[in-house]
Amino acid sequence: MSIETNCFRIDSLDTLSAEYRLYKIAGLRRDGPDYYSNMQRLVRRLSFQMKAPVTTYDAGGETFLVVPTESGDPPDHIMLVGVVAVLKDAGDVIDLDFTEAHPEFNPVRLRFLQFIFQGTLWKDSRLWQPGSGQPFFFLKPTKQLGEIDLYEGFAMRTALHPEGGFGLVVDLKRKLVSRSPLLARARREQINALKGRSCVYKMGHNWFEVTLDGLADLSIGTPSIPLEGEAVSLIDYLHRKSRKPVPASIANLSPDGAAIYYRTNGPEQRSAPAALCHLVEDTHSREGARHQHETVIKPYDRHRHINRLVKMFLRQVPVRDVTLSVSEQAGYTRMKAFSVPTLRFGNDKTLSLDKSERDAGSALKSYGQRRLTFLKDENAGFFNQSLLDRQYLVWPKSIENSYGSQFLKDLKTQVDGLYPNGGGYDPEVIVYDDLNIRRNFVGQSHAIREAVEGVNVRPGYALVMVHRYDHRPRSADQLAAWTVKEFPRLFDLNAAVIHTEMVKKAYGSITRGDATRYVVKSSERGRLSGYLRNVALNKILLTSGKWPFILDTPLYADVVIGIDVKNNTAAFTLIADGGKIVRFSTSPSRQKEQLLKNQVAQFVSDLVRKEVSYFTQRPKQIVIHRDGRAWPAEIEGLKEVCERLAVEGHLGQGWHLTVVEIAKSAPAPLRLFDVKPSRSGQGLYVENPMVGNWIQTAPDEGYVCTTGCPFRIPGTSKPLHIRRASGEMPIEPCLSDVFSLSCLTWTRPESAMRLPISIKLCDRSLFDEAAEYNPDAIEFENAHLQKEVST
């Protein structure tokens, strides 16, 4: 089967060359905790400073800085975090051509080509770019949606082409931006309410995105900016720096207008006129959610617009005395397919693909639907059918006094319907006072803790209902983070959090005579049913360790360990025996993205030692699924811990370690389109590829479709990018195991799941636990409240 990609071949590369000089980097300890992040800072800073495609190159166990000779010499010293990088000319020069010889130079080639194409687009007066490395958008909005403008654009990155050589991966992007700017005379409280929001700063002919950081003390007409040895006003600065004639938006600014502060990558504080800043509407915000469907792009539309944009902007790109051409036709690739695995449910019932179905799509769709049917079948049901452990339900008094009893009745019906062998869901209800507090983080956390401490709770599981108090899109939920982190420590309870909004919206009161009761509103019946099933499955049963089904088809790996790090919290998942053994744990970490060698070794060692007695045999094939990048220090730690575990007899003789990177996102992700002539004979029919399809793009990397046809997920499917960072397991078995583990769709049995369960469980545990909260706010505000009461 042939599938079209969104990677377009770059031609005429045989006439292009570049010369790079190598520099030794001194002053950075390779085993230091900030080594790799400092290397990234070094490359970014010098690229910006020299306006050149600076990068690094590994040779002979040493990392060199490589700089185009035409860009001159870099500075001798660069200040980084905690160290000074010293650069010394190594005396070597790379004559870089763009053939496929010497593949070790491909990262340098890709960096050079990326710089060339980015620079060409940045100079195009039809486009604006929110920030370096981000997509480009048209200056003119594509559509007006009430008070919101829809901007269309595209992301672009260089990559190895599926058919050989180099190509451009191009993907369609859309952005929602408020048409009206911030108020020219905005007040401090108005700006503070928007702090942290993104804005498009329309600075004359140059537009870019900034993060709102507060209201400036001075108006835009007050001298406040150093320029050529004098202090000038912001409005004067804009007139001097803008291309003439200045746009009307700058010409019409009033000197007494307000200025906002915005964040930059450097230490300096910068300001912008409020009247030139337009809020970006996140699709998770109240306003943006109304138009989210405009940003969900069907395969046919994405395919058509990508091809249009390539013809418009990327067909001919001049580089010195050479003109690079980009093919009008995207690359094709031969697609292979993995079969979905056989699943095992309760009572030893198994589910396989029904090969009697008329076509593969129908068989896959039936496979998904039957996963849910098997769960509800009393002859099958959950694989894990042990009794539910002790359960608590913690909720506000306002809920207890109103529709709480009806909600609990409906929730019990859902849990018992999904898990009839659990002995019945009958939680002990704990009520906290939300009637006499501020319903913010501090007020609710104090009331919840006081209520739970007033009851003699025993170890078990808790479902905690709270009021949502911060309605900013994608804002961290401090209360949920506090609950998930502190309940195990304070009360020996594993907790999950739900919010009051859906319950408030779904139930209405009926009064007959003196009796009032709550019933589900007919308009909300379907949404509430889906919500209750989600709570029952994800917040109660999965939190309690009840796994719906496991793999009956063996994996190539004996043990899979998923690793993710987010906001100084590390998450680990261990999966063995096809899912019979599933354990996950989280731990605080001082590292935001990467783990130290000894740190990752300790975490994995503890996890394996706890489960080794349950293994049916000593594992030989150990595969690590790393969410994002697997850092060299982490790989070293994983190798060391496996050697230690083997010596202790926990691993089988001849064991092998393979480390796989799973990239969930990319600036311009590779897409796959199933393109056929339309039935009418005119035009094309474009749809998502079939779930299970995969391609290999290099000896150590490939893509696998974990979502797509026949599952009706809106928009265009995005295959998972899998790269083998270390080890010898071939890429096909690596991809196969990722796909099989993605078929453990525990959170939504009838549908497809993009991530393998090894990473999904990490994501799930980090969603609340990795959110940050301020413990000082609880301690000091509660102390202040107690002082007020005592006086």
PDB file of C-alpha atoms in Angstrom, residues 250-396:
ATOM      1  CA  ILE A 250       1.755  53.171  15.709  1.00  0.00           C
ATOM      2  CA  ALA A 251       0.977  56.604  14.274  1.00  0.00           C
ATOM      3  CA  ASN A 252      -2.329  56.728  16.165  1.00  0.00           C
ATOM      4  CA  LEU A 253      -0.908  55.788  19.589  1.00  0.00           C
ATOM      5  CA  SER A 254      -1.620  58.262  22.378  1.00  0.00           C
ATOM      6  CA  PRO A 255       1.343  59.169  24.678  1.00  0.00           C
ATOM      7  CA  ASP A 256      -0.784  58.646  27.781  1.00  0.00           C
ATOM      8  CA  GLY A 257      -1.618  55.040  26.819  1.00  0.00           C
ATOM      9  CA  ALA A 258      -0.730  52.140  29.108  1.00  0.00           C
ATOM     10  CA  ALA A 259       2.253  49.851  28.625  1.00  0.00           C
ATOM     11  CA  ILE A 260       2.464  46.199  29.596  1.00  0.00           C
ATOM     12  CA  TYR A 261       5.545  44.222  30.586  1.00  0.00           C
ATOM     13  CA  TYR A 262       6.309  41.031  28.725  1.00  0.00           C
ATOM     14  CA  ARG A 263       8.785  38.221  29.271  1.00  0.00           C
ATOM     15  CA  THR A 264      11.825  37.564  27.092  1.00  0.00           C
ATOM     16  CA  ASN A 265      14.467  34.847  27.011  1.00  0.00           C
ATOM     17  CA  GLY A 266      17.034  37.247  28.456  1.00  0.00           C
ATOM     18  CA  PRO A 267      17.204  38.973  31.856  1.00  0.00           C
ATOM     19  CA  GLU A 268      16.012  42.356  30.585  1.00  0.00           C
ATOM     20  CA  GLN A 269      12.436  43.530  31.119  1.00  0.00           C
ATOM     21  CA  ARG A 270      10.626  44.785  28.043  1.00  0.00           C
ATOM     22  CA  SER A 271       7.413  46.671  27.495  1.00  0.00           C
ATOM     23  CA  ALA A 272       4.828  47.125  24.765  1.00  0.00           C
ATOM     24  CA  PRO A 273       1.846  49.452  24.270  1.00  0.00           C
ATOM     25  CA  ALA A 274      -1.290  47.685  25.496  1.00  0.00           C
ATOM     26  CA  ALA A 275      -3.052  49.009  22.394  1.00  0.00           C
ATOM     27  CA  LEU A 276      -0.777  46.898  20.149  1.00  0.00           C
ATOM     28  CA  CYS A 277      -1.253  43.599  22.025  1.00  0.00           C
ATOM     29  CA  HIS A 278      -3.949  41.106  21.010  1.00  0.00           C
ATOM     30  CA  LEU A 279      -4.787  38.120  23.221  1.00  0.00           C
ATOM     31  CA  VAL A 280      -4.217  34.655  21.796  1.00  0.00           C
ATOM     32  CA  GLU A 281      -7.338  32.579  22.432  1.00  0.00           C
ATOM     33  CA  ASP A 282      -6.430  29.107  23.589  1.00  0.00           C
ATOM     34  CA  THR A 283      -8.864  26.413  22.463  1.00  0.00           C
ATOM     35  CA  HIS A 284      -9.208  25.460  26.143  1.00  0.00           C
ATOM     36  CA  SER A 285     -10.448  28.950  27.056  1.00  0.00           C
ATOM     37  CA  ARG A 286     -14.144  29.783  27.195  1.00  0.00           C
ATOM     38  CA  GLU A 287     -13.964  32.000  24.101  1.00  0.00           C
ATOM     39  CA  GLY A 288     -11.537  29.818  22.162  1.00  0.00           C
ATOM     40  CA  ALA A 289     -13.499  26.606  22.855  1.00  0.00           C
ATOM     41  CA  ARG A 290     -16.443  27.995  20.867  1.00  0.00           C
ATOM     42  CA  HIS A 291     -14.253  27.984  17.761  1.00  0.00           C
ATOM     43  CA  GLN A 292     -12.112  24.913  18.457  1.00  0.00           C
ATOM     44  CA  HIS A 293     -13.699  23.090  15.525  1.00  0.00           C
ATOM     45  CA  GLU A 294     -12.078  25.663  13.219  1.00  0.00           C
ATOM     46  CA  THR A 295      -8.629  24.477  14.342  1.00  0.00           C
ATOM     47  CA  VAL A 296      -9.429  20.762  13.894  1.00  0.00           C
ATOM     48  CA  ILE A 297      -8.417  20.034  10.303  1.00  0.00           C
ATOM     49  CA  LYS A 298      -9.699  17.099   8.274  1.00  0.00           C
ATOM     50  CA  PRO A 299      -7.161  15.053   6.267  1.00  0.00           C
ATOM     51  CA  TYR A 300      -8.452  16.297   2.891  1.00  0.00           C
ATOM     52  CA  ASP A 301      -8.235  19.984   3.887  1.00  0.00           C
ATOM     53  CA  ARG A 302      -4.825  19.571   5.527  1.00  0.00           C
ATOM     54  CA  HIS A 303      -3.455  17.769   2.472  1.00  0.00           C
ATOM     55  CA  ARG A 304      -4.832  20.394   0.057  1.00  0.00           C
ATOM     56  CA  HIS A 305      -3.584  23.413   2.024  1.00  0.00           C
ATOM     57  CA  ILE A 306      -0.119  21.931   2.632  1.00  0.00           C
ATOM     58  CA  ASN A 307       0.366  21.454  -1.116  1.00  0.00           C
ATOM     59  CA  ARG A 308      -0.861  25.012  -1.763  1.00  0.00           C
ATOM     60  CA  LEU A 309       1.574  26.476   0.786  1.00  0.00           C
ATOM     61  CA  VAL A 310       4.547  24.581  -0.598  1.00  0.00           C
ATOM     62  CA  LYS A 311       3.849  25.963  -4.095  1.00  0.00           C
ATOM     63  CA  MET A 312       3.364  29.455  -2.708  1.00  0.00           C
ATOM     64  CA  PHE A 313       6.441  29.776  -0.476  1.00  0.00           C
ATOM     65  CA  LEU A 314       8.949  26.955  -0.897  1.00  0.00           C
ATOM     66  CA  ARG A 315       9.294  26.073  -4.579  1.00  0.00           C
ATOM     67  CA  GLN A 316      12.417  28.189  -5.251  1.00  0.00           C
ATOM     68  CA  VAL A 317      14.854  29.272  -2.512  1.00  0.00           C
ATOM     69  CA  PRO A 318      18.086  31.125  -3.436  1.00  0.00           C
ATOM     70  CA  VAL A 319      21.242  30.246  -1.480  1.00  0.00           C
ATOM     71  CA  ARG A 320      24.285  32.281  -2.543  1.00  0.00           C
ATOM     72  CA  ASP A 321      24.686  31.442  -6.254  1.00  0.00           C
ATOM     73  CA  VAL A 322      22.502  28.319  -6.019  1.00  0.00           C
ATOM     74  CA  THR A 323      18.720  28.019  -6.210  1.00  0.00           C
ATOM     75  CA  LEU A 324      17.239  25.126  -4.283  1.00  0.00           C
ATOM     76  CA  SER A 325      13.975  23.736  -5.588  1.00  0.00           C
ATOM     77  CA  VAL A 326      11.384  21.867  -3.569  1.00  0.00           C
ATOM     78  CA  SER A 327       9.292  19.226  -5.286  1.00  0.00           C
ATOM     79  CA  GLU A 328       5.614  20.039  -5.811  1.00  0.00           C
ATOM     80  CA  GLN A 329       4.780  16.425  -5.090  1.00  0.00           C
ATOM     81  CA  ALA A 330       5.106  15.041  -1.559  1.00  0.00           C
ATOM     82  CA  GLY A 331       7.015  11.828  -1.046  1.00  0.00           C
ATOM     83  CA  TYR A 332       5.362   8.415  -1.140  1.00  0.00           C
ATOM     84  CA  THR A 333       6.241   5.482   1.036  1.00  0.00           C
ATOM     85  CA  ARG A 334       5.371   1.805   1.171  1.00  0.00           C
ATOM     86  CA  MET A 335       3.224   1.187   4.230  1.00  0.00           C
ATOM     87  CA  LYS A 336       3.290  -2.004   6.281  1.00  0.00           C
ATOM     88  CA  ALA A 337       0.718  -3.010   8.884  1.00  0.00           C
ATOM     89  CA  PHE A 338       0.784  -4.547  12.337  1.00  0.00           C
ATOM     90  CA  SER A 339      -2.148  -6.716  13.338  1.00  0.00           C
ATOM     91  CA  VAL A 340      -3.921  -5.795  16.551  1.00  0.00           C
ATOM     92  CA  PRO A 341      -3.004  -8.116  19.432  1.00  0.00           C
ATOM     93  CA  THR A 342      -5.262 -10.648  21.101  1.00  0.00           C
ATOM     94  CA  LEU A 343      -6.532  -9.327  24.455  1.00  0.00           C
ATOM     95  CA  ARG A 344      -7.316 -11.267  27.621  1.00  0.00           C
ATOM     96  CA  PHE A 345     -10.264 -10.311  29.856  1.00  0.00           C
ATOM     97  CA  GLY A 346     -11.673 -11.825  33.018  1.00  0.00           C
ATOM     98  CA  ASN A 347     -12.626 -15.505  33.242  1.00  0.00           C
ATOM     99  CA  ASP A 348      -9.881 -16.278  30.684  1.00  0.00           C
ATOM    100  CA  LYS A 349     -11.959 -14.804  27.836  1.00  0.00           C
ATOM    101  CA  THR A 350      -9.925 -13.541  24.875  1.00  0.00           C
ATOM    102  CA  LEU A 351     -10.688 -11.083  22.097  1.00  0.00           C
ATOM    103  CA  SER A 352      -9.050 -11.271  18.670  1.00  0.00           C
ATOM    104  CA  LEU A 353      -9.624  -9.521  15.379  1.00  0.00           C
ATOM    105  CA  ASP A 354     -12.706 -10.925  13.665  1.00  0.00           C
ATOM    106  CA  LYS A 355     -11.370 -12.009  10.289  1.00  0.00           C
ATOM    107  CA  SER A 356     -14.843 -12.813   9.003  1.00  0.00           C
ATOM    108  CA  GLU A 357     -15.576  -9.075   8.643  1.00  0.00           C
ATOM    109  CA  ARG A 358     -15.836  -7.871   5.052  1.00  0.00           C
ATOM    110  CA  ASP A 359     -12.802  -5.545   5.241  1.00  0.00           C
ATOM    111  CA  ALA A 360      -9.984  -4.514   7.569  1.00  0.00           C
ATOM    112  CA  GLY A 361     -11.688  -1.265   8.592  1.00  0.00           C
ATOM    113  CA  SER A 362     -14.875  -3.024   9.687  1.00  0.00           C
ATOM    114  CA  ALA A 363     -12.862  -5.638  11.582  1.00  0.00           C
ATOM    115  CA  LEU A 364     -10.888  -2.954  13.465  1.00  0.00           C
ATOM    116  CA  LYS A 365     -14.013  -0.987  14.319  1.00  0.00           C
ATOM    117  CA  SER A 366     -15.686  -4.137  15.623  1.00  0.00           C
ATOM    118  CA  TYR A 367     -12.555  -4.939  17.631  1.00  0.00           C
ATOM    119  CA  GLY A 368     -12.834  -1.590  19.411  1.00  0.00           C
ATOM    120  CA  GLN A 369     -16.550  -1.897  20.104  1.00  0.00           C
ATOM    121  CA  ARG A 370     -16.156  -5.445  21.417  1.00  0.00           C
ATOM    122  CA  ARG A 371     -13.531  -4.301  23.937  1.00  0.00           C
ATOM    123  CA  LEU A 372     -16.271  -2.322  25.684  1.00  0.00           C
ATOM    124  CA  THR A 373     -18.842  -5.105  25.227  1.00  0.00           C
ATOM    125  CA  PHE A 374     -16.504  -7.640  26.829  1.00  0.00           C
ATOM    126  CA  LEU A 375     -16.039  -5.367  29.855  1.00  0.00           C
ATOM    127  CA  LYS A 376     -19.785  -5.265  30.433  1.00  0.00           C
ATOM    128  CA  ASP A 377     -20.216  -9.010  29.793  1.00  0.00           C
ATOM    129  CA  GLU A 378     -20.659 -10.938  33.048  1.00  0.00           C
ATOM    130  CA  ASN A 379     -18.889 -13.889  31.429  1.00  0.00           C
ATOM    131  CA  ALA A 380     -15.798 -11.766  30.733  1.00  0.00           C
ATOM    132  CA  GLY A 381     -15.434  -8.377  32.460  1.00  0.00           C
ATOM    133  CA  PHE A 382     -12.250  -6.851  33.882  1.00  0.00           C
ATOM    134  CA  PHE A 383      -9.112  -8.975  33.821  1.00  0.00           C
ATOM    135  CA  ASN A 384      -8.549  -7.963  37.430  1.00  0.00           C
ATOM    136  CA  GLN A 385     -11.656  -9.032  39.350  1.00  0.00           C
ATOM    137  CA  SER A 386     -10.566  -8.635  42.962  1.00  0.00           C
ATOM    138  CA  LEU A 387     -12.766  -6.788  45.447  1.00  0.00           C
ATOM    139  CA  LEU A 388     -12.525  -3.018  45.613  1.00  0.00           C
ATOM    140  CA  ASP A 389     -10.389  -1.737  48.447  1.00  0.00           C
ATOM    141  CA  ARG A 390     -11.744   0.765  50.958  1.00  0.00           C
ATOM    142  CA  GLN A 391     -13.229   3.801  49.172  1.00  0.00           C
ATOM    143  CA  TYR A 392     -13.930   7.360  50.350  1.00  0.00           C
ATOM    144  CA  LEU A 393     -15.809  10.172  48.653  1.00  0.00           C
ATOM    145  CA  VAL A 394     -14.860  13.670  49.836  1.00  0.00           C
ATOM    146  CA  TRP A 395     -17.150  16.447  48.637  1.00  0.00           C
ATOM    147  CA  PRO A 396     -18.434  19.926  49.523  1.00  0.00           C
TER     148      PRO A 396
END
